[in-house]
Amino acid sequence: MRGVFCTRAFTASVMGEPRPVRELVRRATARDNVFLLTQVHGDRIVMSRDADGLPEADGIISDDPDDMLGILTADCLPVLAWSDDPPLIGALHAGWRGLAQGIVLKGVRRMQSLGAHDIQVSLGPAIGPCCFEVGPDVAAEFPGLAVPHDSGRPHLDLWKIAFSQAVAAGVDGCRIKAVRLCTMCQAALFFSYRREGYAAGRNISLIGGLSCSLPGLQAG
Ligand SMILES: [Zn+2]
């Protein structure tokens, strides 16, 4: 399977609007079957075959690994998932709001409902527990999962929360990998909403497109 978490250089020219980002990816890959979402911090998950335009959703799954699915983030956690038998790919937008609604749990279960039993999950760059200070109301959404911090205020580890949801849904822990790069700390690599504010661009994470190349991008 081919998936990639891009640096900010890739989307710098189009910033965060999904439509121009989709056009950029279509041009870069010379393909039409690139699917992005109008992300709303919810738990709705759509199938690519039903995804006309830019549907309001925070997860997308395809049974055609030649489709290309993308998630835009600027501190939230991008989650890429796939199975080989049957061939399925999925992409999820998992900020704290989506995680509080179980977006990773629901995404894995949706893939399982389509027959996947060998799901692998890759968790991308996101704001890390080093920087993601939250109020007690947000911490209370994740009992037992807030991270102690020297500041005395709770911090969240989105990778740990997503990992726990994937495991709860039945994914073997050794099939879950995390790219633990903090988007707020790594200013040269990633856009960050907390660091740059509303005008921050968006980082893109892509999965699929088995028969196409990704010019200038490192696939992993
Ligand atoms: Zn950090």
Coordinates of C-alpha atoms and ligand atoms in Angstrom, one line a residue:
M1 CA 0.0 0.0 0.0
R2 CA 1.2 3.5 -0.7
G3 CA 0.6 6.2 1.8
V4 CA 2.3 9.5 2.5
F5 CA 2.3 12.3 5.1
C6 CA 3.4 15.4 3.2
T7 CA 5.4 18.3 4.5
R8 CA 4.0 21.8 4.3
A9 CA 6.0 22.4 1.1
F10 CA 3.5 20.4 -0.9
T11 CA 0.4 22.4 -0.1
A12 CA 2.0 25.8 0.5
S13 CA 0.9 27.1 -2.8
V14 CA -2.8 26.3 -2.2
M15 CA -3.1 26.5 1.6
G16 CA -6.1 24.8 3.2
E17 CA -9.1 24.9 1.0
P18 CA -9.9 21.3 0.0
R19 CA -11.0 22.1 -3.6
P20 CA -7.7 23.7 -4.8
V21 CA -5.7 21.1 -2.8
R22 CA -7.6 18.4 -4.6
E23 CA -6.8 20.0 -7.9
L24 CA -3.1 20.2 -6.9
V25 CA -3.1 16.5 -6.1
R26 CA -4.9 15.6 -9.3
R27 CA -2.3 17.6 -11.3
A28 CA 0.6 16.1 -9.4
T29 CA -0.6 12.5 -9.9
A30 CA -2.3 12.9 -13.3
R31 CA -5.4 11.2 -12.0
D32 CA -9.1 12.2 -11.4
N33 CA -9.9 9.7 -8.6
V34 CA -8.6 11.9 -5.8
F35 CA -11.1 12.2 -2.9
L36 CA -11.0 14.9 -0.2
L37 CA -13.6 15.9 2.3
T38 CA -15.2 19.0 3.8
Q39 CA -14.1 18.1 7.3
V40 CA -16.3 19.1 10.1
H41 CA -14.8 17.5 13.3
G42 CA -17.6 14.8 13.3
D43 CA -17.7 11.1 13.0
R44 CA -19.4 10.6 9.6
I45 CA -17.5 8.2 7.3
V46 CA -18.4 7.9 3.6
M47 CA -17.4 5.5 0.9
S48 CA -15.5 7.0 -2.0
R49 CA -18.1 5.7 -4.5
D50 CA -20.7 7.8 -2.7
A51 CA -18.5 10.9 -2.4
D52 CA -19.6 13.3 -5.0
G53 CA -17.9 16.7 -4.6
L54 CA -16.4 17.3 -1.2
P55 CA -18.9 15.7 1.2
E56 CA -19.2 16.8 4.8
A57 CA -17.5 14.0 6.6
D58 CA -14.3 13.2 8.6
G59 CA -13.6 9.7 7.2
I60 CA -13.5 8.1 3.8
I61 CA -13.1 4.4 2.8
S62 CA -12.6 2.9 -0.6
D63 CA -12.6 -0.7 -1.9
D64 CA -10.5 0.4 -4.8
P65 CA -6.9 0.9 -3.7
D66 CA -6.3 2.7 -6.9
D67 CA -8.4 5.6 -5.5
M68 CA -6.5 8.3 -3.7
L69 CA -7.9 9.5 -0.4
G70 CA -6.7 12.6 1.4
I71 CA -7.1 14.2 4.8
L72 CA -6.1 17.8 5.6
T73 CA -4.8 18.7 9.0
A74 CA -3.1 21.5 10.9
D75 CA -2.5 19.9 14.4
C76 CA -5.3 17.3 14.2
L77 CA -4.3 13.7 13.7
P78 CA -4.4 12.2 10.2
V79 CA -5.0 8.4 10.3
L80 CA -4.4 6.2 7.3
A81 CA -5.6 2.6 7.3
W82 CA -5.6 -0.3 4.9
S83 CA -6.2 -4.0 4.5
D84 CA -5.0 -6.4 1.9
D85 CA -7.7 -9.0 2.1
P86 CA -10.0 -7.6 0.9
P87 CA -8.2 -4.6 -0.5
L88 CA -9.5 -1.5 1.4
I89 CA -8.1 1.9 2.1
G90 CA -9.3 4.5 4.6
A91 CA -8.4 8.0 5.7
L92 CA -9.6 9.7 8.9
H93 CA -9.5 13.2 10.3
A94 CA -9.0 12.7 14.1
G95 CA -8.8 15.9 16.2
W96 CA -9.9 15.7 19.8
R97 CA -13.6 16.3 18.8
G98 CA -13.6 13.5 16.3
L99 CA -11.7 11.2 18.8
A100 CA -14.2 12.1 21.5
Q101 CA -16.9 10.7 19.0
G102 CA -14.8 7.6 18.4
I103 CA -13.8 8.4 14.8
V104 CA -10.9 5.8 14.8
L105 CA -13.0 3.1 16.5
K106 CA -15.8 3.7 14.0
G107 CA -13.4 3.8 11.0
V108 CA -11.9 0.5 11.9
R109 CA -15.2 -1.1 12.5
R110 CA -16.6 0.2 9.2
M111 CA -13.6 -1.4 7.4
Q112 CA -14.2 -4.6 9.4
S113 CA -17.9 -4.6 8.3
L114 CA -16.6 -4.7 4.7
G115 CA -14.6 -7.8 5.5
A116 CA -11.2 -6.5 6.5
H117 CA -9.5 -8.7 9.1
D118 CA -5.8 -7.6 8.6
I119 CA -6.1 -3.9 9.1
Q120 CA -2.9 -1.8 9.5
V121 CA -3.0 1.7 10.8
S122 CA -0.6 4.6 10.4
L123 CA -0.9 7.7 12.6
G124 CA 0.6 10.8 11.1
P125 CA 2.1 14.1 12.4
A126 CA -0.1 15.9 14.8
I127 CA 0.2 18.3 17.7
G128 CA 2.1 16.3 20.3
P129 CA 1.6 15.9 24.1
C130 CA 4.5 18.3 24.4
C131 CA 2.3 21.2 23.1
F132 CA -1.4 20.1 23.3
E133 CA -2.5 21.7 26.5
V134 CA -6.3 21.4 27.0
G135 CA -8.8 22.6 29.5
P136 CA -10.3 20.2 32.1
D137 CA -13.5 19.9 30.1
V138 CA -11.6 18.5 27.1
A139 CA -9.5 16.3 29.3
A140 CA -12.7 14.9 30.8
E141 CA -13.7 13.5 27.4
F142 CA -10.8 11.1 27.7
P143 CA -10.8 9.6 31.1
G144 CA -7.5 8.2 32.2
L145 CA -5.8 9.3 29.0
A146 CA -4.7 12.9 29.8
V147 CA -1.0 13.2 30.1
P148 CA 0.6 14.9 33.2
H149 CA 2.6 17.9 32.4
D150 CA 5.0 20.2 34.3
S151 CA 2.6 23.1 33.8
G152 CA 0.0 21.3 36.0
R153 CA -2.5 21.6 33.1
P154 CA -3.6 18.5 31.3
H155 CA -2.2 17.7 27.9
L156 CA -3.5 15.1 25.4
D157 CA -1.6 12.6 23.3
L158 CA -3.7 12.2 20.2
W159 CA -1.5 9.2 19.0
K160 CA -2.2 7.4 22.3
I161 CA -5.9 8.0 22.1
A162 CA -6.1 6.9 18.5
F163 CA -4.0 3.8 19.2
S164 CA -6.3 2.9 22.1
Q165 CA -9.4 3.2 19.8
A166 CA -7.8 1.1 17.1
V167 CA -6.9 -1.6 19.6
A168 CA -10.3 -1.5 21.1
A169 CA -11.8 -2.1 17.7
G170 CA -9.6 -5.2 17.3
V171 CA -6.4 -4.0 15.5
D172 CA -3.3 -5.8 16.6
G173 CA -1.1 -3.2 18.3
C174 CA 2.0 -4.2 16.3
R175 CA 0.1 -3.3 13.2
I176 CA -0.3 0.3 14.3
K177 CA 2.6 2.7 13.5
A178 CA 2.9 6.4 14.6
V179 CA 4.9 9.1 13.1
R180 CA 5.3 11.0 16.3
L181 CA 6.3 14.4 14.9
C182 CA 4.7 17.4 16.6
T183 CA 3.2 19.8 14.1
M184 CA 3.6 22.7 16.5
C185 CA 7.2 22.0 17.4
Q186 CA 8.3 21.2 13.8
A187 CA 7.6 24.6 12.2
A188 CA 9.8 24.0 9.2
L189 CA 7.9 20.8 8.3
F190 CA 4.2 21.4 9.1
F191 CA 1.5 23.9 9.3
S192 CA 0.1 24.3 12.9
Y193 CA -3.2 25.9 13.8
R194 CA -2.1 26.6 17.3
R195 CA 1.1 28.2 16.1
E196 CA -0.1 30.1 13.1
G197 CA -3.8 30.7 13.9
Y198 CA -6.8 30.7 11.6
A199 CA -4.7 31.5 8.5
A200 CA -2.6 28.4 8.9
G201 CA -2.3 26.2 5.8
R202 CA -3.1 22.5 5.9
N203 CA -0.9 19.5 5.8
I204 CA -2.1 16.7 3.5
S205 CA -2.0 13.0 4.1
L206 CA -2.7 10.6 1.2
I207 CA -3.3 6.9 0.8
G208 CA -3.8 4.8 -2.3
G209 CA -3.1 5.4 -6.0
L210 CA -1.2 2.1 -6.4
S211 CA -0.6 2.7 -10.1
C212 CA 0.4 6.3 -9.9
S213 CA 3.6 8.0 -8.8
L214 CA 3.7 10.9 -6.4
P215 CA 6.2 13.3 -7.9
G216 CA 8.6 14.8 -5.4
L217 CA 7.0 13.0 -2.5
Q218 CA 8.4 10.3 -0.2
A219 CA 6.0 7.4 0.1
G220 CA 6.1 5.4 3.3
Ligands
ZN1 ZN 5.3 20.0 20.4

